[in-house]
CSV table of C-alpha atoms (C1' of nucleotides) in Angstrom, one decimal:
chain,number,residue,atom,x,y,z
A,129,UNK,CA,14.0,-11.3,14.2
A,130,UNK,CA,16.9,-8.6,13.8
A,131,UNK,CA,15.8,-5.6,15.3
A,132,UNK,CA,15.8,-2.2,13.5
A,133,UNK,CA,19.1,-0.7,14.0
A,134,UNK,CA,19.0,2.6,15.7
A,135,UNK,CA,21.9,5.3,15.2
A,136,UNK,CA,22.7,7.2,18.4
A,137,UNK,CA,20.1,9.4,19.6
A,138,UNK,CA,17.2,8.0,17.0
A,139,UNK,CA,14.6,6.1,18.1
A,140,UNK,CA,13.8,3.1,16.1
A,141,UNK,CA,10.5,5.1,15.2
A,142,UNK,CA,12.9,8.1,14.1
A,143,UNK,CA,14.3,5.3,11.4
A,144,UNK,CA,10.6,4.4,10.0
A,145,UNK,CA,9.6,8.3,9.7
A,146,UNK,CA,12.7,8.9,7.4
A,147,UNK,CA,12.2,5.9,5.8
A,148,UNK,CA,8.9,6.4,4.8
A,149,UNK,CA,9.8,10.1,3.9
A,150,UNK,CA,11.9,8.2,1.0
A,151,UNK,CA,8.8,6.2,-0.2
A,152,UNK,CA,6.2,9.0,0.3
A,153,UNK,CA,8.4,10.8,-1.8
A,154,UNK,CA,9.3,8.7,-4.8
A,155,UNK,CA,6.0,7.1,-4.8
A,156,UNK,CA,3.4,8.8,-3.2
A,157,UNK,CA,1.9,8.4,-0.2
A,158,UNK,CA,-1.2,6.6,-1.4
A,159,UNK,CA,0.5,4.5,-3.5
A,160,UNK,CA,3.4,3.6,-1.0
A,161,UNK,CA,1.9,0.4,1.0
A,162,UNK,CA,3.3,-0.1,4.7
A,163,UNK,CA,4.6,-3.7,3.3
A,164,UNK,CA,6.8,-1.5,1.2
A,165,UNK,CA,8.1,0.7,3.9
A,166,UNK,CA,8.2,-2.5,6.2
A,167,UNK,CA,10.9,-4.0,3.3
A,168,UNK,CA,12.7,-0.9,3.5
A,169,UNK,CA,13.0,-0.4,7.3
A,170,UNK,CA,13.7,-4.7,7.5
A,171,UNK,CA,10.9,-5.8,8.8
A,172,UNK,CA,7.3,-7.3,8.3
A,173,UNK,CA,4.8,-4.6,8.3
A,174,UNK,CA,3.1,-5.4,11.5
A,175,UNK,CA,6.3,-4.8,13.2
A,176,UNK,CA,5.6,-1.5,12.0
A,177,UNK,CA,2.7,-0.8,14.5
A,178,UNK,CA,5.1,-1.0,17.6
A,179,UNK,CA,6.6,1.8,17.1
A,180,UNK,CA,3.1,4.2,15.3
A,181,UNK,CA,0.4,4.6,15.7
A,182,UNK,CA,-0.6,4.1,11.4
A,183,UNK,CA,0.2,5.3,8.1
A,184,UNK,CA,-1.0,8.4,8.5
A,185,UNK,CA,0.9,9.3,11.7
A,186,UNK,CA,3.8,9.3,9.6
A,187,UNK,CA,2.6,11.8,7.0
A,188,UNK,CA,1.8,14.4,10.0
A,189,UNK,CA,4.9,14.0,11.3
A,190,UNK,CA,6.6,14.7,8.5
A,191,UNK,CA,4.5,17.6,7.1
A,192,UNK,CA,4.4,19.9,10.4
A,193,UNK,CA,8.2,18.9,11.4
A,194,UNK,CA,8.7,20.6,8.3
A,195,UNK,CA,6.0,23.7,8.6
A,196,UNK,CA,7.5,24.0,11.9
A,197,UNK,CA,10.6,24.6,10.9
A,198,UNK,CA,9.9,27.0,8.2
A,199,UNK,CA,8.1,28.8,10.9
A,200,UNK,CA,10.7,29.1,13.1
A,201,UNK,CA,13.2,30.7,10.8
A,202,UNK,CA,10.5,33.2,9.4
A,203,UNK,CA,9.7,34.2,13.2
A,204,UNK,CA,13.0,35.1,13.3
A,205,UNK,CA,14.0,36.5,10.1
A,206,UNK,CA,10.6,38.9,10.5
A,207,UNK,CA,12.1,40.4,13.5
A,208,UNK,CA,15.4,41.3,12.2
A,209,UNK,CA,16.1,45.2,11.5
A,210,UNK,CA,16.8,44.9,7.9
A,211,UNK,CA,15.0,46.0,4.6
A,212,UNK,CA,11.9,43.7,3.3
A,213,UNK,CA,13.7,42.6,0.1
A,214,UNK,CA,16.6,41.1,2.4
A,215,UNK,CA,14.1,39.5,4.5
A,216,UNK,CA,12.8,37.6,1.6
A,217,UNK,CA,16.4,36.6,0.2
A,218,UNK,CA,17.3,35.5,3.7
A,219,UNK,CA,13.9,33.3,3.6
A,220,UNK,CA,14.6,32.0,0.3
A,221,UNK,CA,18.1,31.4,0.6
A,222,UNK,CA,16.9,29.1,3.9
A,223,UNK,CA,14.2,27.1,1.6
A,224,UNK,CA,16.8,26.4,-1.1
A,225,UNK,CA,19.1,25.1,1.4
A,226,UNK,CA,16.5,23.3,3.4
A,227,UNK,CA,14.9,21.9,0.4
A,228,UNK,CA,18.6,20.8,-0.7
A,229,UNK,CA,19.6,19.4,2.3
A,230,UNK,CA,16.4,17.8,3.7
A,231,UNK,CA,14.9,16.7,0.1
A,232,UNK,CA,12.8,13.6,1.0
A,233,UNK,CA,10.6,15.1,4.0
A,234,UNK,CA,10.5,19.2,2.7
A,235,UNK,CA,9.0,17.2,-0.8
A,236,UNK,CA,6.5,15.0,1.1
A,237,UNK,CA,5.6,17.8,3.4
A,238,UNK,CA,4.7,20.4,-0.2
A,239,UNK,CA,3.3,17.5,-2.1
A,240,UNK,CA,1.5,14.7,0.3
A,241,UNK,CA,0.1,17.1,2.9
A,242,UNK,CA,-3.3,16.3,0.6
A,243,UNK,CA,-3.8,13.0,2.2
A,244,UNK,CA,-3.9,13.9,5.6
A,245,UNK,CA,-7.1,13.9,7.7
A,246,UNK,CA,-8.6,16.6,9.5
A,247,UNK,CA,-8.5,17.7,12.2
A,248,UNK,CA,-4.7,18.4,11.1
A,249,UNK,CA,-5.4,18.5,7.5
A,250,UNK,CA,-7.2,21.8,8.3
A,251,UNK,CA,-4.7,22.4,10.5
A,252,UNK,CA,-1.9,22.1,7.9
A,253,UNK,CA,-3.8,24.6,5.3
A,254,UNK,CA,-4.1,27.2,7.9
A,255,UNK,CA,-0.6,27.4,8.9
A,256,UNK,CA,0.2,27.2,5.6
A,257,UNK,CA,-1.4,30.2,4.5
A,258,UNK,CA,-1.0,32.0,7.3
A,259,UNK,CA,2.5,31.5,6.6
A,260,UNK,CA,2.1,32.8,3.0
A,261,UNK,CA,0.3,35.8,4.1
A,262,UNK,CA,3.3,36.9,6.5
A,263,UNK,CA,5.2,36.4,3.0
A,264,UNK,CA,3.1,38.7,1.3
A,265,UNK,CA,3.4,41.1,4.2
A,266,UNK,CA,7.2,41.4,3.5
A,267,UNK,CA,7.1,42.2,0.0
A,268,UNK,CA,4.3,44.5,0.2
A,269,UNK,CA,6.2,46.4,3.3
A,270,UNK,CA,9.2,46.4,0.5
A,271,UNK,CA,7.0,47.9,-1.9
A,272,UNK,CA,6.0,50.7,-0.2
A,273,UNK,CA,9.9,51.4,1.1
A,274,UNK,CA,10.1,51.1,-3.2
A,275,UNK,CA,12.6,48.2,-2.9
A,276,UNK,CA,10.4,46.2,-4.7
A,277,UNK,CA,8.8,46.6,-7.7
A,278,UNK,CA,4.7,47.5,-7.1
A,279,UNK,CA,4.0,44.0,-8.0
A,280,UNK,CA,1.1,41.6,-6.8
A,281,UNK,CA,2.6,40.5,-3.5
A,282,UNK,CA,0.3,36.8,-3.3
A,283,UNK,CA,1.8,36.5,-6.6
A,284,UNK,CA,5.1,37.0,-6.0
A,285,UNK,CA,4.8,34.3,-2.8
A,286,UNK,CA,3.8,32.2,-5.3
A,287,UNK,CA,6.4,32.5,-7.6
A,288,UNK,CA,8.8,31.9,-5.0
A,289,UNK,CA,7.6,29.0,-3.2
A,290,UNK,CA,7.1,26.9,-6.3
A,291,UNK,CA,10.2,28.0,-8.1
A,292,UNK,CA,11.7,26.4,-4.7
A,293,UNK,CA,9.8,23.0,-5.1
A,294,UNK,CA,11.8,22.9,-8.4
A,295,UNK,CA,14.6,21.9,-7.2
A,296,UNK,CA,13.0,18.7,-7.1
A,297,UNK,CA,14.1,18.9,-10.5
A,298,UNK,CA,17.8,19.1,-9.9
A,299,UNK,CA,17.9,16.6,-7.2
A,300,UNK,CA,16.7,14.1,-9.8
A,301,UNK,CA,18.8,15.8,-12.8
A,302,UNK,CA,22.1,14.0,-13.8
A,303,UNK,CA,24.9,17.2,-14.4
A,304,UNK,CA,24.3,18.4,-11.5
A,305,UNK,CA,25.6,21.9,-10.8
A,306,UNK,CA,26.8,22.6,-7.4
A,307,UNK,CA,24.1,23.2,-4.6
A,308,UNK,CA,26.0,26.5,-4.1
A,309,UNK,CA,25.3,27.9,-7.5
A,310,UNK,CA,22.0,26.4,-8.0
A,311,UNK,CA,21.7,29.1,-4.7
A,312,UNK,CA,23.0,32.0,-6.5
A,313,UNK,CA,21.1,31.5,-9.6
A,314,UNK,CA,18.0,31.2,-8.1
A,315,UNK,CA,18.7,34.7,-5.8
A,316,UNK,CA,19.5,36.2,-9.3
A,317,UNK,CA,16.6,35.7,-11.2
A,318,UNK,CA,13.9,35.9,-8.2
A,319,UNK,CA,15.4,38.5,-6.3
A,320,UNK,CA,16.5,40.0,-9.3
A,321,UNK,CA,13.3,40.1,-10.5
A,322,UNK,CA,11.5,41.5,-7.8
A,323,UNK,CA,14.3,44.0,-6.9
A,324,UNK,CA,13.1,47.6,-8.6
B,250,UNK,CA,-29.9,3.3,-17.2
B,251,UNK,CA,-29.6,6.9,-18.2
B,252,UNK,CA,-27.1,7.0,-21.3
B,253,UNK,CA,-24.2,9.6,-20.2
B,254,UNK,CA,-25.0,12.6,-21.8
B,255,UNK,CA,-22.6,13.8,-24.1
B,256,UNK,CA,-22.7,17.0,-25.8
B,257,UNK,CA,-21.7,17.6,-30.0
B,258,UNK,CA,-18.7,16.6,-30.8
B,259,UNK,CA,-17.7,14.9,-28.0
B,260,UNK,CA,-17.8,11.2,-27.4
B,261,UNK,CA,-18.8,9.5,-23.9
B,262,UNK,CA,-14.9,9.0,-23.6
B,263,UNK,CA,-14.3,12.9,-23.5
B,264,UNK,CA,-16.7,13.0,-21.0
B,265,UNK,CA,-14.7,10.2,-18.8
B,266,UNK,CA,-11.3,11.8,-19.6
B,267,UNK,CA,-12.7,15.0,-18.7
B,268,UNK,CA,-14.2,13.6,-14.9
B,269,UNK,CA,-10.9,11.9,-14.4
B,270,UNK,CA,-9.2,14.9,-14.8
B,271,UNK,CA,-11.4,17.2,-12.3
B,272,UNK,CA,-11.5,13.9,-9.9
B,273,UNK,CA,-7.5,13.3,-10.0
B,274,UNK,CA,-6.4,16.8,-9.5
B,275,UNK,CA,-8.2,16.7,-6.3
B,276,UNK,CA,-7.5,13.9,-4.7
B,277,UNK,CA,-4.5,12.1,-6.8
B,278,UNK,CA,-4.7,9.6,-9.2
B,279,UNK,CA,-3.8,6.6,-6.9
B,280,UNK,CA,-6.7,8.1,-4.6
B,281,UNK,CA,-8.9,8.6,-6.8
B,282,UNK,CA,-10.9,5.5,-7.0
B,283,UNK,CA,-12.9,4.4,-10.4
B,284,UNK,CA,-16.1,3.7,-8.4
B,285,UNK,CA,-15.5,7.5,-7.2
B,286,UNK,CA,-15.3,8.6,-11.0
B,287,UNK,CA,-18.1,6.3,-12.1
B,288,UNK,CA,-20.3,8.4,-9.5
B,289,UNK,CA,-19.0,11.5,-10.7
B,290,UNK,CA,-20.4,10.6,-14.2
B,291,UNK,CA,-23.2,9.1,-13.0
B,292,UNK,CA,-23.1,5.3,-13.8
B,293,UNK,CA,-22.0,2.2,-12.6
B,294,UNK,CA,-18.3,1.4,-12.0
B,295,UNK,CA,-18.2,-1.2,-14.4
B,296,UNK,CA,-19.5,0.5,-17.5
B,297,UNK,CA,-16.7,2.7,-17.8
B,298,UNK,CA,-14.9,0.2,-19.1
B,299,UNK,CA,-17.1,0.0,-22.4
B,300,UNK,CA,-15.4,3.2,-23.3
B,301,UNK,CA,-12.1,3.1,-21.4
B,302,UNK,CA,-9.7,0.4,-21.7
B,303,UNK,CA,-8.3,1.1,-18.1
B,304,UNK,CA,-7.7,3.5,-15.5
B,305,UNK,CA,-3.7,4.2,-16.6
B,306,UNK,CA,-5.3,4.7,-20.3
B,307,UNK,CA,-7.0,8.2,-18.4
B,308,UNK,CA,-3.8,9.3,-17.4
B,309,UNK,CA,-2.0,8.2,-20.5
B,310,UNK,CA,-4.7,10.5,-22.8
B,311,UNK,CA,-4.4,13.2,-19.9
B,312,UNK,CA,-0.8,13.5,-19.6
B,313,UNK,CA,0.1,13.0,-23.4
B,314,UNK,CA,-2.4,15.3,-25.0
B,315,UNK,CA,-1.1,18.4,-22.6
B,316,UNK,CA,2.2,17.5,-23.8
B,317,UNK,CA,1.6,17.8,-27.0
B,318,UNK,CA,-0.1,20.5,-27.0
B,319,UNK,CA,2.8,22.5,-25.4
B,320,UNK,CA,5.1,20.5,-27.9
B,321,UNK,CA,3.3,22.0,-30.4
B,322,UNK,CA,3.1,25.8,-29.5
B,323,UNK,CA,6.8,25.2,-28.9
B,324,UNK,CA,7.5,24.0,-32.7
B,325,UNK,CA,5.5,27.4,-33.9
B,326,UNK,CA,7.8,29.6,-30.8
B,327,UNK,CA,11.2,28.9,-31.7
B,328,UNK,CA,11.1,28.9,-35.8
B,329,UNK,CA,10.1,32.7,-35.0
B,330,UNK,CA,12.4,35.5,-36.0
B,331,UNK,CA,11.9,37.3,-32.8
B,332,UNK,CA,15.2,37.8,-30.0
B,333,UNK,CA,15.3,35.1,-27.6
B,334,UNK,CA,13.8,36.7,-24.8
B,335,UNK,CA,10.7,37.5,-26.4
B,336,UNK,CA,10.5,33.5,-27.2
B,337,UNK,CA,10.5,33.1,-23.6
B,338,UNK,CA,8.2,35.8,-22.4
B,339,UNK,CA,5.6,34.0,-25.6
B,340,UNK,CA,6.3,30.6,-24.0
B,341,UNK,CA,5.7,31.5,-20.4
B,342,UNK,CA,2.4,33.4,-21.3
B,343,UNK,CA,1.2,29.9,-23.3
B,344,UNK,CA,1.8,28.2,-20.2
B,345,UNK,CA,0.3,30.4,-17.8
B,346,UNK,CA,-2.9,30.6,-20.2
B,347,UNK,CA,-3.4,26.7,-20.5
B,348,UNK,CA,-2.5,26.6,-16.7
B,349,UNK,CA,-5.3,29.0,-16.1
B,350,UNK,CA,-7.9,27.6,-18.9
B,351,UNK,CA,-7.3,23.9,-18.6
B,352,UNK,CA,-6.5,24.0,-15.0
B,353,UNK,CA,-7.2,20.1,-14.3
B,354,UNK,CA,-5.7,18.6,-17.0
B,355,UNK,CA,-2.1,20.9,-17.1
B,356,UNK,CA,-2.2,19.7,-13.2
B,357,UNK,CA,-2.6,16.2,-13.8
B,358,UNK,CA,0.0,15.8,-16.6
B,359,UNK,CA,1.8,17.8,-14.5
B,360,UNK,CA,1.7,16.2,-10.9
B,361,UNK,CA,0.5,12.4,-11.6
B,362,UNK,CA,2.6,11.4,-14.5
B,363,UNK,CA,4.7,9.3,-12.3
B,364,UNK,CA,1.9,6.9,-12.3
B,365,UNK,CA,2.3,6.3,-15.6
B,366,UNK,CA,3.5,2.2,-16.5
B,367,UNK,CA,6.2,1.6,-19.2
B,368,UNK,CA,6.5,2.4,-21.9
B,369,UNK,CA,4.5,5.3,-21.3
B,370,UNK,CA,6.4,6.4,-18.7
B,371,UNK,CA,9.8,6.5,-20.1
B,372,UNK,CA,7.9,8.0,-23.1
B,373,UNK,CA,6.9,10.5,-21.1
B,374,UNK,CA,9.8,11.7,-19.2
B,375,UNK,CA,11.6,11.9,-22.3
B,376,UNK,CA,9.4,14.5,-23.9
B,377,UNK,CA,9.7,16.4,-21.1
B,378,UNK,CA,13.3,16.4,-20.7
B,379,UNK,CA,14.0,17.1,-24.5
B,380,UNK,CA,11.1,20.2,-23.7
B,381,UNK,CA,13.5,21.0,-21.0
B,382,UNK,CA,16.4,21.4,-23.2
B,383,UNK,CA,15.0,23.3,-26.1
B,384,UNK,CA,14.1,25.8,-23.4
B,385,UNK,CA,17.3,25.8,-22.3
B,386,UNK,CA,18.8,26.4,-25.3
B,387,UNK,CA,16.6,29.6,-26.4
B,388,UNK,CA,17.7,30.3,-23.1
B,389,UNK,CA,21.4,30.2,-23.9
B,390,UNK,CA,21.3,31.8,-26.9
B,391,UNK,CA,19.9,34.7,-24.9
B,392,UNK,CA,22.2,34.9,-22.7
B,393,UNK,CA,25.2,34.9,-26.1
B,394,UNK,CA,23.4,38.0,-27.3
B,395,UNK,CA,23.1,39.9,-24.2
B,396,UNK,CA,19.5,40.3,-23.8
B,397,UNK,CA,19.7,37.3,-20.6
B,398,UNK,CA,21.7,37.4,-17.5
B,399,UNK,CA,24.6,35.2,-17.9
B,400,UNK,CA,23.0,32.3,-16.1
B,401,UNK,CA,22.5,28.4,-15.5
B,402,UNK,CA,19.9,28.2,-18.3
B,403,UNK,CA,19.2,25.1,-16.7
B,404,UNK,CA,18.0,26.4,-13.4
B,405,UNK,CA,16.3,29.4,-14.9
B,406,UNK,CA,13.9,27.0,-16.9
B,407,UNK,CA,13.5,25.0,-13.3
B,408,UNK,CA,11.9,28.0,-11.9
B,409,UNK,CA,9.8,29.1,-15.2
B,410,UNK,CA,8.0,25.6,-15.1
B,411,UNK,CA,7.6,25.3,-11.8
B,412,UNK,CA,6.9,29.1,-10.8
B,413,UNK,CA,3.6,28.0,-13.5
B,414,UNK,CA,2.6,25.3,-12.1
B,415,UNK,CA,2.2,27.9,-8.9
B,416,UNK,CA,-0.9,28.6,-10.3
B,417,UNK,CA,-2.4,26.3,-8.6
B,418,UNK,CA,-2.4,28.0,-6.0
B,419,UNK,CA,-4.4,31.0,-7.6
B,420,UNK,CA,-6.8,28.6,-8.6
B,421,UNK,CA,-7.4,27.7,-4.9
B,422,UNK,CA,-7.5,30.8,-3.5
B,423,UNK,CA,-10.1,33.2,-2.3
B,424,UNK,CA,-9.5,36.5,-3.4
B,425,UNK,CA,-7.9,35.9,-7.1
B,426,UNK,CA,-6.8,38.8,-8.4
B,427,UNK,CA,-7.8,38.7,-12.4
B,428,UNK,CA,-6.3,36.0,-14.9
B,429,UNK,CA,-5.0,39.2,-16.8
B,430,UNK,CA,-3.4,40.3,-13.8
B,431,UNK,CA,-1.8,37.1,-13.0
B,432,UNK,CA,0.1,36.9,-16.2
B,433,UNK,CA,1.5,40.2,-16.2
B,434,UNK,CA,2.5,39.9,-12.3
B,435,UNK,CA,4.2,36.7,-13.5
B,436,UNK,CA,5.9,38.1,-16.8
B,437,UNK,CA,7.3,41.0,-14.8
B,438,UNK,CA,8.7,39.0,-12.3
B,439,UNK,CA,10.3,36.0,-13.8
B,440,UNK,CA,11.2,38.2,-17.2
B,441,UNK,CA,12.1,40.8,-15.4
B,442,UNK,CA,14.5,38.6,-13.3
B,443,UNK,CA,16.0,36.8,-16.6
B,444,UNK,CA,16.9,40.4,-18.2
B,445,UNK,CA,20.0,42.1,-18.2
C,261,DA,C1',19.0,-13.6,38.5
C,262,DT,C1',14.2,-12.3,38.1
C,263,DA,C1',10.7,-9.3,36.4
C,264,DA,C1',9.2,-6.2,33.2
C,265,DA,C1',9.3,-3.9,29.1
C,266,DC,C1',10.3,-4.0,24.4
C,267,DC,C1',9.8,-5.6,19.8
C,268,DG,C1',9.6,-8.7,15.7
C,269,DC,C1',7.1,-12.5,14.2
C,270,DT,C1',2.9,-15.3,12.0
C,271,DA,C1',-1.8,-15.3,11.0
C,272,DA,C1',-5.6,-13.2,10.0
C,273,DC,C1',-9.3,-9.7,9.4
C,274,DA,C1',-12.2,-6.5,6.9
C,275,DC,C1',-12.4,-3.8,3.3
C,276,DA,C1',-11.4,-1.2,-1.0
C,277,DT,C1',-9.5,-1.7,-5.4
C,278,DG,C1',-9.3,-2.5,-10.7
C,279,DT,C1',-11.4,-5.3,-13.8
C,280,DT,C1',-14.2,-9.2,-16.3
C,281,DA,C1',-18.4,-11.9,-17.6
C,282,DG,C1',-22.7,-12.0,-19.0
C,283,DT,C1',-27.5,-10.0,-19.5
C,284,DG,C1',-30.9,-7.2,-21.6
C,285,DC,C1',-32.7,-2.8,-23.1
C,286,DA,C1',-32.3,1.2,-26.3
C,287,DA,C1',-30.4,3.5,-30.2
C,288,DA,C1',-28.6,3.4,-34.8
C,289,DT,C1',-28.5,1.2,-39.2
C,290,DA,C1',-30.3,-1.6,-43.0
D,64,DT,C1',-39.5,-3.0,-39.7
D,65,DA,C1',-35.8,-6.0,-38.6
D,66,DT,C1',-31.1,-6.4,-37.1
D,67,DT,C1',-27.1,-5.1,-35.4
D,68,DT,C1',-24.5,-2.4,-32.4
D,69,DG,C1',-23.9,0.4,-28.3
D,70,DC,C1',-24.1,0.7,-23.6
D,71,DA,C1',-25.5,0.4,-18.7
D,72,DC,C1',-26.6,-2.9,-15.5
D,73,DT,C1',-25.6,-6.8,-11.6
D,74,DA,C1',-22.5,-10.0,-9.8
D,75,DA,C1',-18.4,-11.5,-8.9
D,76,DC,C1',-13.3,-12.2,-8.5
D,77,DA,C1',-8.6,-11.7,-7.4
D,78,DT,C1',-5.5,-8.9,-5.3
D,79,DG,C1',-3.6,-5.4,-2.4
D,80,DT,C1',-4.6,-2.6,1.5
D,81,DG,C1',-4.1,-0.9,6.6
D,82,DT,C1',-4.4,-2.9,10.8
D,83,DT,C1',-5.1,-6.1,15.0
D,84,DA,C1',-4.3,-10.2,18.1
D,85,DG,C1',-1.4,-12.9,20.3
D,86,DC,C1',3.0,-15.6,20.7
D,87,DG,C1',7.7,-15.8,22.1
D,88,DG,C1',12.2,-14.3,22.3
D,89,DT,C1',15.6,-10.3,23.7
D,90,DT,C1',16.9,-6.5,25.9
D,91,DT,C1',16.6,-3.6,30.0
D,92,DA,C1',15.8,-2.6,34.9
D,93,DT,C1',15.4,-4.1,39.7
DNA sequence: ATAAACCGCTAACACATGTTAGTGCAAATA
DNA sequence: TATTTGCACTAACATGTGTTAGCGGTTTAT
């Protein structure tokens, strides 16, 4: 009857939505069974439902934490009095670090948004290309200021959002090269290759 | 008691393989349920397994025949006398084609493949890690002869596969832009970006 | 110290899942 | 035509699933 051990500042409910990031993650979030998370957090699974509401509270919480965060920084960023193609390495730069940094629930949140139900599955798509769109915006504002090459600009969002989720790749690869130059190579070759 | 309908020269298997393919792309393979692909081939859930041996076998025949296939095209790529960077630009356009043409199955083999069971699985991963590294090396010798920017070849093939698998997205949207278009939007980005 | 809120437990549920057994019709083969 | 094979069906099973009810102890607040 231990109870789940809270750091400061966590709530105990805090402790099951990371853990279940973990599992979502390296399992899937169909295929990751609230008995599983229960084993992971240390406890039986209807222990579980004192703290959520059900399995799939935990996958909305993870998915718009993360969209809201990405929003945030873009709000920001889009207001800044600098040229388009620095807007986009700033917003890049941020996803490779955030995708670094909070692996587990930025993975869940590009992969597992699928199984969520309306009204917030819906909810999630929109957001989600509205935020691409405001991409697109960027680059084609850079193209006409000819800092970018006269490219496709859904294209290019494209390019760079999945070229992000590839660092999946790296998080799971064994020589590792340091987060920092995984950074700079990254800014090389997709900035680099939009850059005129 | 309708027979499924097969067309010439394909067996009642294809025709399953082919379902699972459309019916696992869109809602995963642990979601997608064999009574949901026994509808989608219109028959009972139970006489799929006169052709199949079970659901796993799907995947297996999805994710190793894309595999191959790209296995294959790579075989014919690198024993060309052609400078490194062209090998590249060849490869990507392959993928993006069979990302564009076989849409379903690239996605499954490329998304669901953790579902695979041993010894499938290690199987699996193994190809695609050995993939990874004869990338890498055209890569490398690339960057020896000038025509690459001296980068992490590792990284750079990160952001090829995974900038393809972007396609998806195309796929999904409203207002694609042509298949022709896409591929030279993509070879002028991510070449461009690997260049000196 | 007493009351109230919190929280983990056991037991159980309703349901969906992959799969097997066995039956009988229809197609292919002889 | 006679026989064998192919194949779809119904029925069922075992297991895993998310979730609820209700009990009793522990922590927190009064």
């Amino acid at each position: 009857m231990a109870r789940i051990k809270t750091e400061k500042n966590t709530t105990r409910k805090d402790v099951i939505v990371s853990k279940a990031a973990i599992l979502f993650r390296e399992k899937g979030f169909k295929a990751a069974s609230m008995r599983d998370l229960a084993e992971s957090v240390g406890v039986e699974a209807a222990s579980l439902y004192n703290h959520i509401k059900s399995k799939t509270e935990l996958l909305h919480e993870l998915c718009f934490s993360v969209a809201n965060c990405f929003l945030q920084k873009l709000d920001e960023i889009e207001s800044e009095p600098i040229p388009a193609i620095q807007k986009i390495e700033k917003i890049l730069r941020f996803h490779i670090v955030e995708m670094v940094n909070n692996y587990e629930e930025v993975y869940v949140s590009d992969r597992e948004w699928k199984h969520l139900n309306d009204p917030y599955l819906s909810n999630f798509q929109n957001q989600r290309r509205i935020y691409r769109k405001r991409l697109a915006a960027i680059i084609e504002t850079g193209i006409k200021n000819k800092e970018i090459k006269p490219i496709d600009a859904a294209t290019a969002v494209l390019i760079l959002l999945h070229a992000i989720s590839g660092i999946e790749s790296w998080h799971r690869s064994k020589q590792k090269i340091t987060a920092a130059a995984l950074e700079e190579n990254m800014v090389t070759i997709l900035v680099g290759g939009l850059t005129v």
